[in-house]
mmCIF file of C-alpha atoms in Angstrom:
data_model
loop_
_atom_site.group_PDB
_atom_site.id
_atom_site.type_symbol
_atom_site.label_atom_id
_atom_site.label_comp_id
_atom_site.label_asym_id
_atom_site.label_seq_id
_atom_site.Cartn_x
_atom_site.Cartn_y
_atom_site.Cartn_z
ATOM 1 C CA UNK A 1 31.426 2.836 5.797
ATOM 2 C CA UNK A 2 28.905 5.682 6.240
ATOM 3 C CA UNK A 3 30.330 7.330 3.119
ATOM 4 C CA UNK A 4 29.132 4.322 1.111
ATOM 5 C CA UNK A 5 25.554 5.264 1.948
ATOM 6 C CA UNK A 6 26.166 8.877 0.904
ATOM 7 C CA UNK A 7 26.726 7.579 -2.627
ATOM 8 C CA UNK A 8 23.372 5.786 -2.413
ATOM 9 C CA UNK A 9 21.655 9.028 -1.402
ATOM 10 C CA UNK A 10 23.145 10.849 -4.408
ATOM 11 C CA UNK A 11 21.981 8.077 -6.772
ATOM 12 C CA UNK A 12 18.522 8.076 -5.159
ATOM 13 C CA UNK A 13 18.155 11.842 -5.620
ATOM 14 C CA UNK A 14 19.111 11.585 -9.290
ATOM 15 C CA UNK A 15 16.713 8.677 -9.826
ATOM 16 C CA UNK A 16 13.880 10.598 -8.162
ATOM 17 C CA UNK A 17 13.819 12.967 -11.151
ATOM 18 C CA UNK A 18 12.818 9.979 -13.296
ATOM 19 C CA UNK A 19 10.270 8.467 -10.898
ATOM 20 C CA UNK A 20 9.904 8.743 -7.122
ATOM 21 C CA UNK A 21 9.622 4.961 -6.784
ATOM 22 C CA UNK A 22 13.282 4.713 -7.829
ATOM 23 C CA UNK A 23 14.255 6.288 -4.511
ATOM 24 C CA UNK A 24 14.008 2.797 -2.997
ATOM 25 C CA UNK A 25 17.364 1.583 -1.682
ATOM 26 C CA UNK A 26 17.073 -1.478 -3.930
ATOM 27 C CA UNK A 27 17.777 0.807 -6.901
ATOM 28 C CA UNK A 28 20.315 3.203 -5.381
ATOM 29 C CA UNK A 29 22.195 0.445 -3.567
ATOM 30 C CA UNK A 30 22.260 -1.906 -6.549
ATOM 31 C CA UNK A 31 23.305 0.771 -9.050
ATOM 32 C CA UNK A 32 26.162 2.094 -6.921
ATOM 33 C CA UNK A 33 27.369 -1.496 -6.414
ATOM 34 C CA UNK A 34 27.299 -2.154 -10.161
ATOM 35 C CA UNK A 35 29.195 1.088 -10.843
ATOM 36 C CA UNK A 36 31.811 0.133 -8.265
ATOM 37 C CA UNK A 37 32.188 -3.417 -9.647
ATOM 38 C CA UNK A 38 32.371 -2.373 -13.304
ATOM 39 C CA UNK A 39 34.442 0.817 -13.044
ATOM 40 C CA UNK A 40 36.300 0.263 -9.762
ATOM 41 C CA UNK A 41 35.031 3.563 -8.348
ATOM 42 C CA UNK A 42 33.848 4.395 -5.786
ATOM 43 C CA UNK A 43 35.610 1.864 -3.578
ATOM 44 C CA UNK A 44 32.809 0.439 -1.451
ATOM 45 C CA UNK A 45 31.925 -2.781 0.303
ATOM 46 C CA UNK A 46 29.297 -4.075 -2.112
ATOM 47 C CA UNK A 47 28.483 -7.118 0.045
ATOM 48 C CA UNK A 48 27.626 -4.976 3.066
ATOM 49 C CA UNK A 49 25.460 -2.663 0.988
ATOM 50 C CA UNK A 50 23.511 -5.544 -0.531
ATOM 51 C CA UNK A 51 23.058 -7.071 2.937
ATOM 52 C CA UNK A 52 21.564 -3.771 4.082
ATOM 53 C CA UNK A 53 19.286 -3.735 1.016
ATOM 54 C CA UNK A 54 18.030 -7.252 1.787
ATOM 55 C CA UNK A 55 17.644 -6.600 5.520
ATOM 56 C CA UNK A 56 15.727 -3.354 5.065
ATOM 57 C CA UNK A 57 13.323 -5.055 2.668
ATOM 58 C CA UNK A 58 12.692 -7.836 5.182
ATOM 59 C CA UNK A 59 11.880 -5.152 7.766
ATOM 60 C CA UNK A 60 9.709 -3.348 5.208
ATOM 61 C CA UNK A 61 7.719 -6.516 4.500
ATOM 62 C CA UNK A 62 6.949 -6.843 8.212
ATOM 63 C CA UNK A 63 5.963 -3.175 8.513
ATOM 64 C CA UNK A 64 3.671 -3.503 5.492
ATOM 65 C CA UNK A 65 1.958 -6.525 7.026
ATOM 66 C CA UNK A 66 1.267 -4.921 10.398
ATOM 67 C CA UNK A 67 1.065 -1.221 9.538
ATOM 68 C CA UNK A 68 0.475 -0.847 5.810
ATOM 69 C CA UNK A 69 -3.308 -0.682 6.121
ATOM 70 C CA UNK A 70 -3.073 2.703 7.822
ATOM 71 C CA UNK A 71 -1.887 4.207 4.563
ATOM 72 C CA UNK A 72 -4.868 3.240 2.404
ATOM 73 C CA UNK A 73 -7.364 5.766 1.053
ATOM 74 C CA UNK A 74 -10.149 5.512 -1.548
ATOM 75 C CA UNK A 75 -9.310 6.386 -5.141
ATOM 76 C CA UNK A 76 -10.823 6.002 -8.595
ATOM 77 C CA UNK A 77 -9.186 4.474 -11.658
ATOM 78 C CA UNK A 78 -10.012 4.236 -15.340
ATOM 79 C CA UNK A 79 -10.380 0.680 -16.586
ATOM 80 C CA UNK A 80 -11.693 -0.348 -19.982
ATOM 81 C CA UNK A 81 -13.130 3.113 -20.571
ATOM 82 C CA UNK A 82 -14.837 3.310 -17.171
ATOM 83 C CA UNK A 83 -13.936 4.650 -13.761
ATOM 84 C CA UNK A 84 -13.926 2.135 -10.924
ATOM 85 C CA UNK A 85 -13.316 2.464 -7.213
ATOM 86 C CA UNK A 86 -10.200 1.193 -5.517
ATOM 87 C CA UNK A 87 -7.480 2.225 -3.108
ATOM 88 C CA UNK A 88 -4.135 3.925 -3.188
ATOM 89 C CA UNK A 89 -1.789 2.816 -0.430
ATOM 90 C CA UNK A 90 1.060 5.058 0.669
ATOM 91 C CA UNK A 91 3.060 4.574 3.842
ATOM 92 C CA UNK A 92 6.421 5.872 5.063
ATOM 93 C CA UNK A 93 8.540 4.687 7.966
ATOM 94 C CA UNK A 94 11.722 6.398 9.228
ATOM 95 C CA UNK A 95 14.017 3.623 10.407
ATOM 96 C CA UNK A 96 17.282 4.231 12.296
ATOM 97 C CA UNK A 97 19.885 1.489 12.047
ATOM 98 C CA UNK A 98 23.423 1.057 13.350
ATOM 99 C CA UNK A 99 26.544 -0.024 11.499
ATOM 100 C CA UNK A 100 29.921 -0.758 13.120
ATOM 101 C CA UNK A 101 33.116 0.603 11.589
ATOM 102 C CA UNK A 102 36.809 0.410 12.411
ATOM 103 C CA UNK A 103 39.467 -2.294 12.520
ATOM 104 C CA UNK A 104 41.023 -1.925 15.953
ATOM 105 C CA UNK A 105 38.603 0.310 17.840
ATOM 106 C CA UNK A 106 35.147 -0.566 16.526
ATOM 107 C CA UNK A 107 32.572 2.170 16.955
ATOM 108 C CA UNK A 108 28.870 2.302 16.079
ATOM 109 C CA UNK A 109 27.455 4.790 13.591
ATOM 110 C CA UNK A 110 23.695 5.440 13.459
ATOM 111 C CA UNK A 111 22.138 6.010 10.047
ATOM 112 C CA UNK A 112 18.549 6.763 9.058
ATOM 113 C CA UNK A 113 16.624 4.960 6.320
ATOM 114 C CA UNK A 114 13.211 5.967 4.991
ATOM 115 C CA UNK A 115 11.149 2.908 4.041
ATOM 116 C CA UNK A 116 8.158 3.539 1.812
ATOM 117 C CA UNK A 117 5.296 1.464 0.476
ATOM 118 C CA UNK A 118 3.305 2.683 -2.506
ATOM 119 C CA UNK A 119 0.649 0.493 -4.083
ATOM 120 C CA UNK A 120 -2.905 0.353 -5.419
ATOM 121 C CA UNK A 121 -5.671 -2.204 -5.661
ATOM 122 C CA UNK A 122 -9.103 -2.572 -7.209
ATOM 123 C CA UNK A 123 -10.209 -5.062 -4.556
ATOM 124 C CA UNK A 124 -10.012 -5.271 -0.775
ATOM 125 C CA UNK A 125 -6.866 -3.527 0.507
ATOM 126 C CA UNK A 126 -6.120 -5.964 3.363
ATOM 127 C CA UNK A 127 -5.767 -8.876 0.947
ATOM 128 C CA UNK A 128 -3.436 -6.866 -1.270
ATOM 129 C CA UNK A 129 -1.299 -5.735 1.670
ATOM 130 C CA UNK A 130 -0.857 -9.298 2.963
ATOM 131 C CA UNK A 131 0.038 -10.579 -0.511
ATOM 132 C CA UNK A 132 2.527 -7.755 -1.070
ATOM 133 C CA UNK A 133 4.146 -8.372 2.300
ATOM 134 C CA UNK A 134 4.634 -12.077 1.537
ATOM 135 C CA UNK A 135 6.080 -11.433 -1.938
ATOM 136 C CA UNK A 136 8.472 -8.776 -0.617
ATOM 137 C CA UNK A 137 9.615 -11.085 2.191
ATOM 138 C CA UNK A 138 10.337 -13.881 -0.304
ATOM 139 C CA UNK A 139 12.210 -11.442 -2.565
ATOM 140 C CA UNK A 140 14.425 -10.138 0.239
ATOM 141 C CA UNK A 141 14.999 -13.636 1.638
ATOM 142 C CA UNK A 142 16.089 -14.884 -1.795
ATOM 143 C CA UNK A 143 18.428 -11.904 -2.099
ATOM 144 C CA UNK A 144 19.884 -12.689 1.324
ATOM 145 C CA UNK A 145 20.527 -16.305 0.313
ATOM 146 C CA UNK A 146 22.245 -15.238 -2.925
ATOM 147 C CA UNK A 147 24.508 -12.870 -0.983
ATOM 148 C CA UNK A 148 25.434 -15.604 1.502
ATOM 149 C CA UNK A 149 26.297 -18.004 -1.343
ATOM 150 C CA UNK A 150 29.242 -15.736 -2.238
ATOM 151 C CA UNK A 151 28.620 -15.882 -5.960
ATOM 152 C CA UNK A 152 30.164 -13.355 -8.332
ATOM 153 C CA UNK A 153 29.874 -9.846 -6.798
ATOM 154 C CA UNK A 154 27.791 -8.661 -9.734
ATOM 155 C CA UNK A 155 25.020 -11.225 -9.124
ATOM 156 C CA UNK A 156 23.296 -9.763 -5.992
ATOM 157 C CA UNK A 157 22.782 -6.212 -7.368
ATOM 158 C CA UNK A 158 21.485 -7.578 -10.684
ATOM 159 C CA UNK A 159 19.071 -9.908 -8.875
ATOM 160 C CA UNK A 160 17.960 -7.047 -6.627
ATOM 161 C CA UNK A 161 17.223 -4.754 -9.600
ATOM 162 C CA UNK A 162 15.532 -7.326 -11.828
ATOM 163 C CA UNK A 163 13.607 -8.869 -8.931
ATOM 164 C CA UNK A 164 12.279 -5.518 -7.747
ATOM 165 C CA UNK A 165 11.171 -4.509 -11.237
ATOM 166 C CA UNK A 166 9.604 -7.931 -11.820
ATOM 167 C CA UNK A 167 7.514 -7.615 -8.644
ATOM 168 C CA UNK A 168 6.238 -4.193 -9.709
ATOM 169 C CA UNK A 169 5.482 -5.367 -13.260
ATOM 170 C CA UNK A 170 3.563 -8.463 -12.121
ATOM 171 C CA UNK A 171 1.651 -6.365 -9.582
ATOM 172 C CA UNK A 172 0.486 -3.930 -12.274
ATOM 173 C CA UNK A 173 -0.478 -6.713 -14.653
ATOM 174 C CA UNK A 174 -2.484 -8.523 -11.965
ATOM 175 C CA UNK A 175 -4.390 -5.374 -11.030
ATOM 176 C CA UNK A 176 -5.196 -4.582 -14.652
ATOM 177 C CA UNK A 177 -6.595 -8.082 -15.164
ATOM 178 C CA UNK A 178 -8.668 -8.118 -11.972
ATOM 179 C CA UNK A 179 -12.437 -7.764 -11.999
ATOM 180 C CA UNK A 180 -12.904 -4.524 -10.024
ATOM 181 C CA UNK A 181 -14.742 -4.909 -6.751
ATOM 182 C CA UNK A 182 -15.956 -1.344 -6.357
ATOM 183 C CA UNK A 183 -18.105 -0.713 -9.421
ATOM 184 C CA UNK A 184 -21.286 1.305 -9.448
ATOM 185 C CA UNK A 185 -24.625 -0.398 -8.806
ATOM 186 C CA UNK A 186 -28.023 -0.090 -10.448
ATOM 187 C CA UNK A 187 -29.644 0.372 -7.047
ATOM 188 C CA UNK A 188 -28.197 1.864 -3.908
ATOM 189 C CA UNK A 189 -24.603 2.965 -3.292
ATOM 190 C CA UNK A 190 -21.515 0.838 -2.688
ATOM 191 C CA UNK A 191 -19.442 1.498 0.430
ATOM 192 C CA UNK A 192 -15.745 2.037 -0.249
ATOM 193 C CA UNK A 193 -14.584 3.420 3.101
ATOM 194 C CA UNK A 194 -15.882 3.505 6.680
ATOM 195 C CA UNK A 195 -15.091 5.977 9.454
ATOM 196 C CA UNK A 196 -14.214 4.584 12.882
ATOM 197 C CA UNK A 197 -16.600 7.055 14.550
ATOM 198 C CA UNK A 198 -19.680 6.698 12.366
ATOM 199 C CA UNK A 199 -22.931 4.794 12.686
ATOM 200 C CA UNK A 200 -21.935 2.321 9.946
ATOM 201 C CA UNK A 201 -18.986 1.104 12.012
ATOM 202 C CA UNK A 202 -21.184 0.694 15.099
ATOM 203 C CA UNK A 203 -23.795 -1.465 13.384
ATOM 204 C CA UNK A 204 -21.371 -3.640 11.392
ATOM 205 C CA UNK A 205 -21.585 -2.374 7.821
ATOM 206 C CA UNK A 206 -18.503 -3.451 5.861
ATOM 207 C CA UNK A 207 -16.503 -2.182 2.902
ATOM 208 C CA UNK A 208 -18.141 -3.460 -0.290
ATOM 209 C CA UNK A 209 -21.684 -3.478 1.133
ATOM 210 C CA UNK A 210 -24.452 -1.792 -0.868
ATOM 211 C CA UNK A 211 -26.681 0.636 1.041
ATOM 212 C CA UNK A 212 -30.195 0.410 -0.381
ATOM 213 C CA UNK A 213 -32.448 2.463 1.899
ATOM 214 C CA UNK A 214 -32.107 4.584 5.030
ATOM 215 C CA UNK A 215 -35.254 5.131 7.088
ATOM 216 C CA UNK A 216 -37.279 3.738 4.166
ATOM 217 C CA UNK A 217 -35.790 6.355 1.793
ATOM 218 C CA UNK A 218 -33.986 4.992 -1.284
ATOM 219 C CA UNK A 219 -30.389 6.201 -1.599
ATOM 220 C CA UNK A 220 -28.626 6.350 -4.953
ATOM 221 C CA UNK A 221 -25.867 8.878 -4.321
ATOM 222 C CA UNK A 222 -23.763 10.448 -1.590
ATOM 223 C CA UNK A 223 -26.002 13.521 -1.853
ATOM 224 C CA UNK A 224 -29.004 11.421 -0.775
ATOM 225 C CA UNK A 225 -27.071 10.327 2.314
ATOM 226 C CA UNK A 226 -26.067 13.916 3.122
ATOM 227 C CA UNK A 227 -29.695 15.042 2.940
ATOM 228 C CA UNK A 228 -30.776 12.275 5.327
ATOM 229 C CA UNK A 229 -27.947 13.104 7.720
ATOM 230 C CA UNK A 230 -28.997 16.775 7.732
ATOM 231 C CA UNK A 231 -32.246 15.743 9.453
ATOM 232 C CA UNK A 232 -30.242 14.882 12.605
ATOM 233 C CA UNK A 233 -32.065 11.622 13.232
ATOM 234 C CA UNK A 234 -31.329 9.580 16.328
ATOM 235 C CA UNK A 235 -33.175 6.545 14.963
ATOM 236 C CA UNK A 236 -31.792 4.830 11.887
ATOM 237 C CA UNK A 237 -33.089 1.866 9.919
ATOM 238 C CA UNK A 238 -30.640 0.819 7.211
ATOM 239 C CA UNK A 239 -31.278 -1.822 4.580
ATOM 240 C CA UNK A 240 -28.171 -3.036 2.772
ATOM 241 C CA UNK A 241 -26.758 -5.944 0.808
ATOM 242 C CA UNK A 242 -23.715 -7.914 1.958
ATOM 243 C CA UNK A 243 -22.039 -10.438 -0.365
ATOM 244 C CA UNK A 244 -21.882 -13.093 2.334
ATOM 245 C CA UNK A 245 -25.060 -12.425 4.314
ATOM 246 C CA UNK A 246 -27.365 -11.185 1.558
ATOM 247 C CA UNK A 247 -30.004 -8.576 2.382
ATOM 248 C CA UNK A 248 -29.765 -7.259 5.937
ATOM 249 C CA UNK A 249 -31.452 -4.634 8.080
ATOM 250 C CA UNK A 250 -29.728 -2.861 10.947
ATOM 251 C CA UNK A 251 -31.218 -0.492 13.514
ATOM 252 C CA UNK A 252 -29.391 2.262 15.352
ATOM 253 C CA UNK A 253 -30.557 4.486 18.189
ATOM 254 C CA UNK A 254 -28.175 6.695 20.074
ATOM 255 C CA UNK A 255 -26.103 9.835 19.813
ATOM 256 C CA UNK A 256 -26.533 12.096 16.831
ATOM 257 C CA UNK A 257 -23.692 11.475 14.389
ATOM 258 C CA UNK A 258 -23.071 10.870 10.710
ATOM 259 C CA UNK A 259 -23.347 7.539 8.934
ATOM 260 C CA UNK A 260 -19.583 7.685 8.429
ATOM 261 C CA UNK A 261 -19.125 6.133 4.997
ATOM 262 C CA UNK A 262 -17.653 7.017 1.609
ATOM 263 C CA UNK A 263 -19.373 5.603 -1.454
ATOM 264 C CA UNK A 264 -18.559 5.106 -5.110
ATOM 265 C CA UNK A 265 -19.893 8.277 -6.766
ATOM 266 C CA UNK A 266 -22.483 7.648 -9.440
ATOM 267 C CA UNK A 267 -21.554 10.775 -11.400
ATOM 268 C CA UNK A 268 -18.352 9.212 -12.779
ATOM 269 C CA UNK A 269 -20.145 6.465 -14.649
#
């Protein structure tokens, strides 16, 4: 029933005062199911709610895989007393879905769900997004199987809650133990983001590359790059280091535009 999902909204709003990540339907849906099972109120169809929870997370895993990268932006984190570069990833998707109610005359009711993906990484964001999508798909598939097995009604919401928290905990632990990719360098500046309309994108510079010189001028900060860009050059000679290709030199001649990169700022270290 649509009223069942109103209870979830109320729980989600209350949980949001603790932490916004608790607004996920995995928490609201599971908690309202546990309340209904333990106390007998409200009277709701717990199986249908848990099926919706599992289905929406399957859809979310697919959206993360194909669209999650659009929500990434550079950020800086403190690790072992230092600041390192990385990415925050935040993405929201409004998702309408239809449920059918009634015994004799069945009629459709359209509801709206807001799916969200919040994450961070100290390495390349595409790898993290793919890994997260796979883990979330396995989690929701396992939940779907448990629901279909018709075990005790209390099992699916408990699995949903514990599984969701376990995924988040493991994710944080893995990131804390990772060797950060975007640290500062003794020479040059490390690229952490690239604009689609800049020179760097045109000539094939990648995230993680280290820019050493531009037009034979050594660069050690974003300010150095800004000063070179202010000269409005149409000819560029860029020396940089790529982990796979080693030292490389790229030439650019064309329209006047910026280099189009963000770098790890040296001033934080």
